[in-house]
Amino acid sequence: MAITVNQIAEKCGVSRTTVLRALNDRGSVGKETRERILAVAKEYNYRPNLLARSLNHGRTMSLGVVTINIENMYFVQSLNIINKEADKRGYFTNIVVCDESLDWEKKLIQGLADRQMEGILISPINKGKEFEEFLLSLHIPIVCIGNQVSDAITTVQVNEMTAAMESVDLIVSKGYERVVFICPPLAVKEKENIYVHEQRLLGFRASVAKYPELESAVIGKTDYLPDVKCVIKEGREKRTAFLCSGDSYALNVMRWGQQNGMSIPKDYGLMGFDNINILEFISPKLTTVSTNLEGVAATAVSELLAQIDSEEYSPKAIYLNYKILDRETL
Amino acid sequence: MAITVNQIAEKCGVSRTTVLRALNDRGSVGKETRERILAVAKEYNYRPNLLARSLNHGRTMSLGVVTINIENMYFVQSLNIINKEADKRGYFTNIVVCDESLDWEKKLIQGLADRQMEGILISPINKGKEFEEFLLSLHIPIVCIGNQVSDAITTVQVNEMTAAMESVDLIVSKGYERVVFICPPLAVKEKENIYVHEQRLLGFRASVAKYPELESAVIGKTDYLPDVKCVIKEGREKRTAFLCSGDSYALNVMRWGQQNGMSIPKDYGLMGFDNINILEFISPKLTTVSTNLEGVAATAVSELLAQIDSEEYSPKAIYLNYKILDRETL
DNA sequence: TTGTAAGCGTTATCAA
DNA sequence: TTGATAACGCTTACAA
């Protein structure tokens, strides 16, 4: 459908080299010839075929991004930033969505590689040796966001472990006597990459150990609300706070409480992780940890580009600052 | 970095044609030769370069999707569905995000076209003759979601106008005496595509005209909360409902009310549009219109593919069913 | 100022 | 069973 250099050349009765020179303004072209060429190009709305160009000089100037779980909005907020940072350096960003299946994720990554993306950003749900080897076998620069795969692959993240520790400190400082950690089922950990949640759990465990008086528990299941209910009923005399590894857990706990006539933080404390952007609509304002998605995204892009540009690149683990947002639910 | 057919051929001491036959299982290849070839291919993790393949037979089997405004979540919910529908038919989906700038949108669309996407899905923020011509000049199948550009380009949507009319009917049937419509500034309408909002406004106007007793008003500005405040103060004696062209408007009005000790629907009624997925976390449950994103997305994909496949395709306007969700805020 | 020729990696056709 | 050749659209080096 679109017109090609060859067709323009034919129409103008010159060689395609001449056409190229006219279009790209390199070398010298007879004034009249140039005008004729430009006129035809304009008339037929000529645009270079980037596939052909890329094939030719081995660069697509495109990055791939694999997003998980777009409905939960973890990572979604970063997309704009990734897009803009990449654009600043002349790269086009191709996003694909994965929707929680391990196989899909691999398939999409492969698809991006097959399309000659120069680098790929992932917040992976796969994990383990096999996945690592898969990624390395692509021979493409890759940067992970949040979830680590191995130290052979650069990861950009915040220090979730110390963030969790500080969160517990905050909770204790507010006089809570019992703290319950809510996170995804740990059983999936064998197959699925829940690195950030694991790190947070580690931080939680390390921190509660510092407070002998503090009662603590962990709820790690898909159907966590019944347990939450239990916890609250069984010990009304102790002031209890829930630390949730992800704001949406916290929002569900909040909603459940509201439906049952409880008030936060009077009846129990609540704290989340991630500071997802829908929190602005929710009241009371959730106390949470900002995982600095903007910073992480921007850093991930520039790290990826550094990897693309340099011959010898050594993988890193990069930690950015998080920020505890002490709002209304503790 | 990646190995090519030519390199395999060289390594195996055969022609690339033979390598191809072995890899693609077409034609006949000597048993031993085949094994040698496959072994080398496996060892070096051969993958066909899709750029080259596409260039060759003129098909990329890729669709482009331009999403707007990802943080407001309009359209985001559709991405998974688009992705899956496309995959079912063998297409790869490339998403790009646009972040509210008219120029960016054009640039991204052009980028997708230059990369030889076979079709493009947009929920455009641009509008007008010039934009229409731009789209047509690409000579690529395009389907619009929600916002119409012109009847030369297929649009898939729900009938927002009748949805708005029905919403007013519902509000009236609940005994409200005053209804206020909140939508984006109408001034932008010259440049920016706010077709869905315009349609809703038309429906609103048409419907209130049916009820002579009903008082009505329209608030169309970025900073709408002061007006909302005014409206509520000035006429406490009349039961008032706000119909918001977008759930996030409604959520802001709700939050404002909560902060000011008002209760919904006791003090005023509230209704939104879109049924965005964060509503599940919000209480009271917002009465809203489900614009059937899933259905719209799936239809848009299959319409786009139909357009790709058929030689003579005539643009359509496709309307899907919406659904009024009468919940707790009226 | 203009053109020829070779190449990017894949595929298809035709001949040996 | 195998290979040579041309083509997709663009780029570059070299020659006229």
XYZ file of C-alpha atoms (C1' of nucleotides) in Angstrom:
692
model
C 0.000 0.000 0.000
C 2.623 2.489 1.056
C 4.998 3.778 -1.546
C 8.639 2.696 -1.511
C 11.891 4.283 -2.510
C 12.034 2.066 -5.551
C 8.636 3.174 -6.708
C 9.530 6.804 -6.293
C 12.725 6.187 -8.245
C 10.788 4.599 -11.048
C 8.203 7.354 -11.141
C 10.919 9.969 -11.295
C 13.110 8.082 -13.698
C 16.150 8.121 -11.443
C 17.946 5.531 -9.363
C 16.890 4.802 -5.840
C 20.193 6.116 -4.548
C 19.322 9.510 -5.862
C 15.931 9.339 -4.261
C 17.538 8.466 -0.974
C 19.899 11.379 -1.244
C 17.053 13.742 -1.884
C 14.929 12.408 0.947
C 17.693 12.230 3.509
C 19.437 15.390 2.471
C 22.802 13.737 2.163
C 25.149 14.031 -0.786
C 24.244 16.336 -3.608
C 21.254 16.154 -5.891
C 20.335 18.312 -8.841
C 17.946 20.996 -7.768
C 15.249 20.074 -10.195
C 15.582 16.351 -9.609
C 15.320 16.871 -5.880
C 12.160 18.882 -6.233
C 10.574 16.307 -8.431
C 11.447 13.574 -5.966
C 10.222 15.464 -2.932
C 6.999 16.282 -4.693
C 6.285 12.653 -5.480
C 7.273 11.581 -1.984
C 4.880 14.078 -0.513
C 2.103 13.249 -2.895
C 2.210 9.587 -2.003
C 2.982 10.247 1.639
C 6.244 8.359 1.604
C 7.440 6.933 4.903
C 10.491 4.733 5.283
C 9.762 1.162 6.202
C 11.357 0.830 9.601
C 11.472 -2.933 9.357
C 13.716 -2.691 6.342
C 15.817 0.031 7.852
C 16.260 -1.909 11.064
C 17.109 -5.061 9.226
C 19.715 -3.145 7.376
C 21.655 -1.563 10.138
C 20.834 -3.972 12.875
C 19.095 -1.573 15.196
C 15.391 -1.218 15.863
C 15.619 1.596 18.410
C 12.815 -0.139 20.232
C 12.431 -1.374 23.764
C 10.007 -4.002 24.970
C 8.153 -3.832 28.245
C 6.263 -6.724 29.759
C 3.642 -5.655 32.246
C 1.937 -7.985 34.588
C -1.413 -7.861 35.972
C -2.472 -4.573 34.608
C -5.728 -4.568 36.476
C -4.038 -4.471 39.813
C -2.149 -1.430 38.732
C 1.121 -2.532 40.144
C 3.609 -1.355 37.541
C 1.036 0.391 35.395
C 1.955 3.737 36.807
C 5.470 3.287 35.538
C 4.539 2.931 31.924
C 4.284 6.597 31.166
C 7.647 7.245 32.673
C 9.302 4.405 30.838
C 7.786 5.645 27.646
C 9.015 9.170 28.102
C 12.487 8.298 29.273
C 12.911 5.965 26.335
C 11.662 8.598 23.939
C 14.163 11.130 25.255
C 16.915 8.822 24.085
C 15.265 8.110 20.771
C 13.731 4.766 21.614
C 10.242 3.577 20.884
C 8.504 1.602 23.606
C 6.468 -1.500 22.906
C 4.364 -2.705 25.773
C 2.823 -6.124 26.046
C 0.525 -7.303 28.795
C 0.824 -10.645 30.428
C -2.116 -11.339 32.689
C -0.622 -13.645 35.199
C 0.328 -16.725 33.310
C 3.869 -17.989 33.534
C 3.797 -19.340 30.002
C 2.364 -16.176 28.553
C 5.145 -14.214 30.067
C 7.773 -16.349 28.397
C 5.946 -16.322 25.131
C 5.683 -12.554 25.134
C 9.312 -12.066 26.002
C 10.246 -14.385 23.194
C 7.951 -12.460 20.879
C 9.675 -9.218 21.750
C 13.066 -10.785 21.235
C 12.026 -12.229 17.887
C 10.975 -8.751 16.860
C 14.481 -7.565 17.629
C 13.784 -5.339 20.573
C 17.100 -3.922 21.681
C 16.282 -4.292 25.333
C 13.493 -5.593 27.549
C 12.060 -4.445 30.849
C 10.215 -6.945 32.983
C 8.704 -7.231 36.375
C 8.790 -10.988 36.078
C 6.431 -13.517 37.551
C 8.630 -16.399 36.470
C 11.627 -17.320 38.515
C 14.350 -19.894 38.912
C 17.306 -21.291 37.068
C 15.443 -22.326 33.973
C 13.889 -18.912 33.528
C 17.223 -17.266 34.106
C 18.780 -19.392 31.399
C 15.913 -18.612 29.099
C 16.484 -14.911 29.568
C 20.215 -15.185 29.112
C 19.803 -17.309 26.021
C 18.067 -14.413 24.306
C 21.322 -12.439 24.362
C 19.369 -9.240 24.797
C 19.864 -6.616 27.481
C 17.248 -7.126 30.168
C 16.434 -5.230 33.324
C 14.070 -6.511 35.984
C 11.903 -4.192 37.983
C 11.137 -5.228 41.530
C 11.205 -8.972 41.277
C 14.718 -10.307 41.080
C 15.515 -13.333 38.954
C 19.200 -13.809 39.552
C 22.262 -11.717 40.061
C 23.192 -12.262 36.453
C 20.386 -9.901 35.523
C 20.182 -6.299 36.623
C 17.347 -5.551 38.995
C 16.092 -2.140 40.026
C 14.050 -1.997 43.175
C 13.628 -0.392 46.545
C 14.898 -2.157 49.612
C 11.672 -3.865 50.516
C 13.167 -5.648 53.465
C 14.211 -2.575 55.357
C 10.984 -0.883 54.323
C 9.073 -3.677 56.030
C 11.267 -3.395 59.086
C 10.640 0.301 59.355
C 6.958 -0.271 58.901
C 6.886 -2.584 61.870
C 8.825 0.004 63.853
C 6.229 2.577 62.975
C 3.414 0.280 63.991
C 5.059 -0.489 67.307
C 5.749 3.160 67.947
C 2.027 3.806 67.661
C 1.384 1.434 70.531
C 0.076 -1.619 68.711
C 0.544 -4.848 70.599
C -0.151 -7.226 67.803
C 0.827 -7.056 64.158
C -0.367 -9.308 61.357
C 1.360 -9.531 58.000
C -0.808 -10.259 54.965
C 0.791 -11.457 51.750
C 0.149 -13.792 48.812
C 0.200 -17.547 49.388
C 3.731 -18.650 50.053
C 3.029 -21.976 48.414
C 3.256 -20.408 44.973
C 6.754 -19.346 45.767
C 8.177 -22.516 44.293
C 6.991 -21.576 40.841
C 6.064 -17.975 40.872
C 8.280 -14.995 41.459
C 7.046 -13.182 44.517
C 10.425 -11.815 45.427
C 9.203 -8.473 46.682
C 6.716 -10.152 48.983
C 9.363 -12.507 50.264
C 11.664 -9.605 50.993
C 8.950 -7.814 52.855
C 8.172 -10.925 54.850
C 11.834 -11.286 55.757
C 11.866 -7.708 56.947
C 8.701 -8.293 58.917
C 10.138 -11.365 60.613
C 13.422 -9.678 61.392
C 11.699 -6.702 62.858
C 9.152 -8.434 65.073
C 12.020 -10.431 66.508
C 13.299 -7.190 67.971
C 10.128 -6.738 70.033
C 9.648 -9.610 72.482
C 6.357 -8.225 73.757
C 4.893 -7.937 70.309
C 2.505 -10.611 69.167
C 2.769 -11.380 65.479
C 1.255 -13.552 62.804
C 1.407 -14.066 59.070
C -1.554 -14.668 56.795
C -0.427 -15.950 53.447
C -3.383 -17.215 51.487
C -5.636 -16.175 48.672
C -8.681 -16.229 50.865
C -7.341 -14.122 53.678
C -10.443 -12.313 54.851
C -11.756 -15.151 57.049
C -8.452 -15.194 58.858
C -8.538 -11.458 59.286
C -11.983 -11.795 60.801
C -10.734 -14.466 63.157
C -7.769 -12.444 64.274
C -9.923 -9.479 65.082
C -12.556 -11.437 66.941
C -10.252 -13.575 68.995
C -8.288 -10.768 70.533
C -10.220 -7.592 70.964
C -8.219 -6.675 74.054
C -4.970 -6.278 72.139
C -4.508 -3.380 69.772
C -3.955 -4.962 66.383
C -2.487 -3.668 63.141
C -2.384 -5.321 59.729
C 0.629 -4.786 57.539
C -0.322 -5.699 53.998
C 2.175 -6.565 51.297
C 0.281 -4.604 48.667
C -2.312 -1.870 48.962
C -5.095 -3.867 47.426
C -4.974 -6.328 50.311
C -5.276 -3.393 52.642
C -8.175 -1.969 50.684
C -10.045 -5.232 50.915
C -9.462 -5.405 54.632
C -10.624 -1.830 54.916
C -13.768 -2.477 52.962
C -14.560 -5.524 54.993
C -14.167 -3.509 58.166
C -16.407 -0.745 56.894
C -19.079 -3.247 55.987
C -18.928 -4.582 59.509
C -19.183 -1.283 61.224
C -15.597 -1.034 62.322
C -13.639 2.112 62.263
C -10.010 2.567 61.347
C -7.695 3.146 63.153
C -9.919 2.917 66.236
C -10.736 -0.762 65.909
C -7.592 -1.858 64.121
C -4.629 -0.369 62.332
C -3.909 -0.837 58.674
C -0.874 -0.292 56.535
C -0.142 -1.141 52.931
C 2.659 -1.214 50.420
C 3.084 0.442 47.007
C 1.017 3.614 47.266
C -1.057 2.776 44.216
C -2.710 5.775 42.692
C -6.290 4.913 43.465
C -5.576 5.574 47.133
C -6.370 9.198 46.538
C -10.017 8.234 46.192
C -10.128 6.196 49.357
C -10.862 7.422 52.776
C -9.492 7.107 55.394
C -6.146 7.769 53.764
C -4.142 4.590 53.832
C -0.792 4.607 55.548
C 1.556 2.900 53.144
C 5.041 2.639 51.698
C 5.762 4.451 48.480
C 7.950 2.206 46.404
C 8.975 5.081 44.226
C 7.727 3.664 40.963
C 8.711 6.746 39.042
C 12.292 6.599 40.178
C 12.502 2.874 39.675
C 11.084 3.107 36.182
C 13.385 5.914 35.109
C 16.419 4.170 36.547
C 15.472 0.904 34.914
C 15.296 2.558 31.517
C 18.618 4.311 31.819
C 20.231 1.143 33.114
C 18.806 -0.759 30.193
C 20.123 1.786 27.730
C 23.519 1.724 29.397
C 23.515 -2.021 28.926
C 22.575 -1.635 25.278
C 25.318 0.889 24.672
C 28.204 -0.720 26.455
C 30.114 -3.690 25.219
C 31.020 -5.065 28.601
C 28.236 -4.558 31.056
C 28.117 -6.156 34.466
C 24.741 -6.787 36.070
C 23.835 -4.874 39.172
C 21.340 -4.753 41.961
C 20.169 -1.176 42.289
C 18.249 0.032 45.305
C 16.324 3.261 45.372
C 14.848 5.001 48.339
C 11.366 4.175 49.480
C 9.271 6.457 51.601
C 6.944 5.670 54.439
C 3.736 7.629 54.170
C 2.249 7.924 57.626
C -1.334 8.878 56.953
C -4.605 8.056 58.667
C -4.906 4.340 59.200
C -2.470 3.676 62.020
C 24.399 -11.782 18.358
C 21.729 -14.248 17.373
C 22.616 -16.875 14.803
C 21.146 -16.677 11.316
C 20.206 -19.202 8.692
C 23.238 -18.238 6.685
C 25.551 -18.904 9.564
C 23.995 -22.275 10.199
C 24.361 -23.098 6.545
C 27.993 -22.186 6.615
C 28.674 -24.157 9.769
C 26.967 -27.202 8.295
C 28.473 -26.822 4.867
C 25.123 -26.728 3.076
C 23.082 -24.047 1.382
C 20.678 -21.925 3.340
C 17.807 -23.353 1.384
C 18.550 -26.725 2.855
C 18.755 -25.290 6.315
C 15.371 -23.727 5.837
C 13.886 -26.997 4.722
C 15.239 -28.741 7.767
C 14.040 -26.074 10.160
C 10.606 -25.661 8.672
C 10.020 -29.294 7.914
C 9.112 -28.638 4.306
C 10.553 -30.412 1.321
C 12.897 -33.284 1.866
C 16.270 -33.241 3.537
C 18.772 -36.027 4.023
C 18.333 -37.579 7.410
C 21.873 -36.973 8.513
C 22.023 -33.436 7.138
C 18.818 -32.587 8.907
C 20.112 -33.832 12.209
C 23.293 -31.866 11.870
C 21.349 -28.740 11.064
C 18.888 -29.140 13.884
C 21.699 -29.782 16.311
C 23.488 -26.580 15.364
C 20.257 -24.623 15.418
C 19.515 -25.869 18.882
C 23.023 -25.298 20.143
C 22.998 -21.675 19.085
C 19.359 -21.203 19.985
C 18.311 -20.211 16.491
C 15.250 -18.010 16.165
C 14.015 -16.556 12.919
C 14.352 -12.798 12.652
C 10.779 -11.654 12.416
C 11.776 -8.337 10.898
C 13.277 -10.122 7.945
C 10.408 -12.514 7.668
C 7.894 -9.708 7.754
C 9.796 -7.702 5.240
C 9.771 -10.670 2.971
C 6.164 -11.606 2.894
C 4.730 -8.259 3.765
C 2.972 -9.250 6.954
C 3.982 -8.513 10.509
C 1.086 -10.230 12.217
C 1.152 -7.398 14.708
C -1.463 -4.962 15.883
C -0.821 -1.609 17.498
C -2.857 -0.211 20.343
C -2.678 3.363 21.515
C -3.878 3.844 25.057
C -4.670 7.166 26.529
C -4.359 8.354 29.950
C -3.426 5.139 31.565
C -3.615 6.546 35.054
C -7.268 7.251 34.783
C -7.853 3.689 33.833
C -10.295 4.384 31.107
C -9.402 1.855 28.442
C -6.769 0.102 30.530
C -9.154 -2.638 31.429
C -9.548 -3.517 27.801
C -5.917 -4.252 27.161
C -5.953 -7.794 28.404
C -8.918 -8.610 26.280
C -7.459 -7.052 23.176
C -4.275 -8.938 23.757
C -6.022 -12.274 24.104
C -8.396 -11.828 21.227
C -5.525 -10.840 18.975
C -3.477 -13.800 20.100
C -6.298 -16.193 19.315
C -6.020 -15.119 15.686
C -2.257 -15.268 15.665
C -1.552 -11.588 16.132
C 0.925 -9.983 18.463
C -0.199 -6.844 20.260
C 2.016 -3.819 20.681
C 0.753 -1.251 23.113
C 1.965 2.303 23.357
C 0.877 4.860 25.930
C 0.077 8.392 25.099
C -0.402 10.489 28.204
C -2.770 13.125 27.011
C -0.868 15.038 24.421
C -2.363 15.476 20.994
C 1.019 15.491 19.321
C 2.223 12.428 21.130
C -0.790 10.549 19.965
C -0.063 11.327 16.344
C 3.592 10.564 16.757
C 2.879 7.204 18.316
C 0.371 6.255 15.667
C 2.894 7.189 13.022
C 5.502 5.115 14.839
C 3.255 2.094 14.806
C 2.514 2.592 11.142
C 6.197 2.963 10.319
C 6.796 -0.317 12.072
C 4.289 -1.901 9.735
C 1.564 -2.763 12.171
C -1.206 -4.395 10.210
C -3.913 -2.597 12.108
C -4.276 -0.043 14.856
C -6.742 0.386 17.691
C -7.205 3.823 19.186
C -9.399 5.597 21.607
C -8.363 8.887 20.113
C -8.001 12.227 21.803
C -7.409 13.970 18.498
C -10.328 14.865 16.304
C -11.339 16.741 13.202
C -10.767 16.703 9.492
C -7.018 16.990 9.623
C -6.696 14.080 12.001
C -9.062 12.037 9.913
C -6.941 12.690 6.860
C -3.834 11.818 8.767
C -5.328 8.479 9.744
C -6.556 7.752 6.259
C -3.222 8.695 4.746
C -1.607 5.856 6.654
C -3.538 3.352 4.563
C -3.746 1.022 7.515
C -6.870 -0.538 8.968
C -7.898 1.435 12.019
C -10.675 0.984 14.536
C -11.644 3.595 17.087
C -12.896 2.671 20.489
C -15.402 5.019 22.075
C -14.382 8.323 20.600
C -15.490 8.675 17.020
C -13.356 10.524 14.502
C -15.424 10.323 11.385
C -17.710 7.932 9.650
C -14.863 6.966 7.358
C -13.322 5.099 10.273
C -14.976 2.258 12.100
C -15.923 3.041 15.673
C -17.007 0.570 18.318
C -18.859 1.997 21.249
C -21.936 1.809 23.392
C -24.756 4.189 22.778
C -23.716 6.791 25.287
C -26.550 9.090 24.401
C -29.345 6.716 25.266
C -27.367 5.570 28.285
C -27.372 9.129 29.562
C -31.064 9.422 28.842
C -31.828 6.307 30.781
C -29.671 7.512 33.623
C -31.712 10.653 33.922
C -34.869 8.548 33.861
C -33.500 6.493 36.714
C -32.602 9.584 38.698
C -36.051 11.070 38.187
C -37.721 7.809 39.103
C -35.955 7.968 42.454
C -37.606 11.261 43.208
C -34.798 13.717 42.599
C -35.940 17.198 41.724
C -32.661 18.550 40.472
C -29.974 16.906 38.404
C -26.522 18.238 37.630
C -24.330 16.880 34.858
C -20.562 16.977 35.396
C -18.218 16.583 32.439
C -14.871 17.831 31.129
C -14.577 21.436 29.960
C -16.496 21.862 26.761
C -14.025 24.470 25.608
C -11.490 21.783 24.754
C -13.985 20.312 22.373
C -12.634 22.360 19.526
C -9.317 20.590 19.644
C -9.722 17.517 21.746
C -11.880 14.521 21.074
C -14.399 14.208 23.857
C -16.997 12.549 21.741
C -18.280 10.200 24.426
C -18.790 13.098 26.802
C -20.552 15.082 24.136
C -22.865 12.188 23.432
C -23.664 11.825 27.069
C -24.358 15.501 27.352
C -26.705 15.320 24.370
C -28.532 12.480 26.043
C -28.691 14.418 29.274
C -30.132 17.456 27.555
C -32.651 15.446 25.583
C -33.806 13.641 28.654
C -34.208 16.572 31.027
C -36.289 18.239 28.358
C -38.848 15.506 28.937
C -39.333 16.530 32.554
C -40.598 20.099 32.826
C -40.535 20.019 36.631
C -36.936 18.918 36.766
C -34.284 21.487 37.462
C -31.027 20.845 35.659
C -27.556 22.226 35.252
C -24.273 21.358 33.601
C -20.837 21.780 35.141
C -18.140 21.523 32.517
C -14.840 22.679 33.920
C -11.628 21.259 35.253
C -12.149 22.744 38.652
C -15.663 21.537 39.237
C -15.693 21.008 42.983
C -16.368 24.631 43.917
C -19.424 24.569 41.667
C -20.564 21.333 43.222
C -20.263 22.927 46.620
C -22.280 25.893 45.450
C -25.029 23.796 43.997
C -25.422 21.854 47.180
C -25.449 24.872 49.438
C -27.758 27.018 47.421
C -30.586 24.571 47.241
C -30.829 22.258 50.164
C -34.600 22.046 49.890
C -34.494 20.281 46.521
C -33.280 16.712 46.306
C -30.226 16.851 44.067
C -28.361 14.229 42.103
C -25.080 14.501 40.202
C -24.656 12.577 37.003
C -20.954 12.387 36.236
C -19.539 11.675 32.811
C -16.833 9.417 34.214
C -16.544 7.602 37.505
C -13.519 9.519 38.667
C -15.530 12.714 38.726
C -18.065 10.941 40.857
C -15.382 9.620 43.175
C -14.024 13.090 43.722
C -17.472 14.408 44.491
C -17.972 11.515 46.857
C -14.725 12.138 48.651
C -15.470 15.795 48.974
C -18.844 14.950 50.494
C -17.329 12.515 52.938
C -14.781 15.067 54.052
C -17.605 17.479 54.702
C -19.715 15.126 56.704
C -22.316 14.478 54.067
C -23.858 11.157 53.473
C -24.794 9.617 50.178
C -27.512 9.213 49.024
C -29.130 10.977 51.949
C -27.685 14.393 51.260
C -27.311 14.062 47.520
C -27.428 11.417 44.841
C -24.483 10.405 42.728
C -24.107 8.475 39.524
C -21.118 7.815 37.313
C -20.183 6.396 33.961
C -17.787 3.606 32.959
C -17.787 1.273 35.945
C -14.022 1.430 36.357
C -12.624 -1.454 38.292
C -11.501 0.421 41.361
C -15.138 0.924 42.291
C -15.056 -2.398 44.044
C -12.918 -0.835 46.730
C -15.150 2.146 47.238
C -18.058 2.417 49.532
C -20.851 3.308 49.191
C -21.114 1.380 45.939
C -21.364 3.835 43.117
C -24.370 3.660 40.839
C -22.958 3.836 37.339
C -23.204 2.774 33.718
C -21.143 -0.164 32.590
C -19.824 0.687 29.165
C -19.035 -2.930 28.495
C -15.331 -2.489 27.898
C -14.804 -6.189 27.454
C -17.362 -6.471 24.731
C -16.218 -3.313 23.046
C -12.600 -4.411 23.102
C -13.314 -7.843 21.713
C -15.533 -6.437 18.992
C -12.977 -3.829 18.080
C -10.333 -6.485 17.585
C -12.464 -8.708 15.448
C -13.618 -5.744 13.396
C -10.036 -4.696 12.906
C -9.061 -8.163 11.771
C -12.006 -8.287 9.424
C -10.791 -5.062 7.935
C -7.293 -6.462 7.566
C -8.545 -9.573 5.872
C -11.032 -8.132 3.457
C -10.171 -6.295 0.307
C -13.211 -4.078 0.265
C -14.184 -3.046 3.734
C -16.703 -0.387 4.522
C -16.439 1.500 7.791
C -19.140 1.031 10.364
C -20.458 2.449 13.557
C -21.008 -0.428 15.937
C -23.027 -0.046 19.109
C -22.908 -2.532 21.925
C -25.213 -2.755 24.884
C -24.471 -0.826 28.009
C -25.854 -1.674 31.378
C -27.110 0.558 34.130
C -25.858 -0.595 37.495
C -28.261 0.669 40.113
C -26.280 0.395 43.305
C -26.121 2.465 46.466
C -25.639 6.117 45.600
C -29.019 7.139 44.281
C 25.505 15.012 -9.910
C 24.156 10.307 -10.606
C 24.268 5.159 -10.697
C 25.838 0.290 -9.673
C 26.361 -3.390 -6.506
C 26.282 -5.723 -2.363
C 24.199 -6.648 1.921
C 20.715 -7.123 6.197
C 17.829 -12.324 7.166
C 14.118 -14.508 5.424
C 11.285 -16.849 1.872
C 9.841 -18.664 -2.751
C 10.698 -20.338 -7.319
C 13.006 -22.940 -10.333
C 16.497 -25.884 -11.854
C 19.917 -29.575 -11.119
C 17.935 -34.463 -1.992
C 20.129 -30.149 -2.841
C 21.401 -25.411 -4.547
C 21.327 -21.021 -7.103
C 18.780 -16.849 -7.665
C 15.756 -13.219 -6.899
C 12.869 -10.657 -3.978
C 11.122 -7.676 0.334
C 12.769 -2.020 1.294
C 16.455 0.277 2.841
C 21.487 1.653 3.389
C 26.292 2.273 2.221
C 30.574 2.103 -0.290
C 32.367 2.765 -4.476
C 32.525 3.997 -9.319
C 31.242 6.803 -13.249
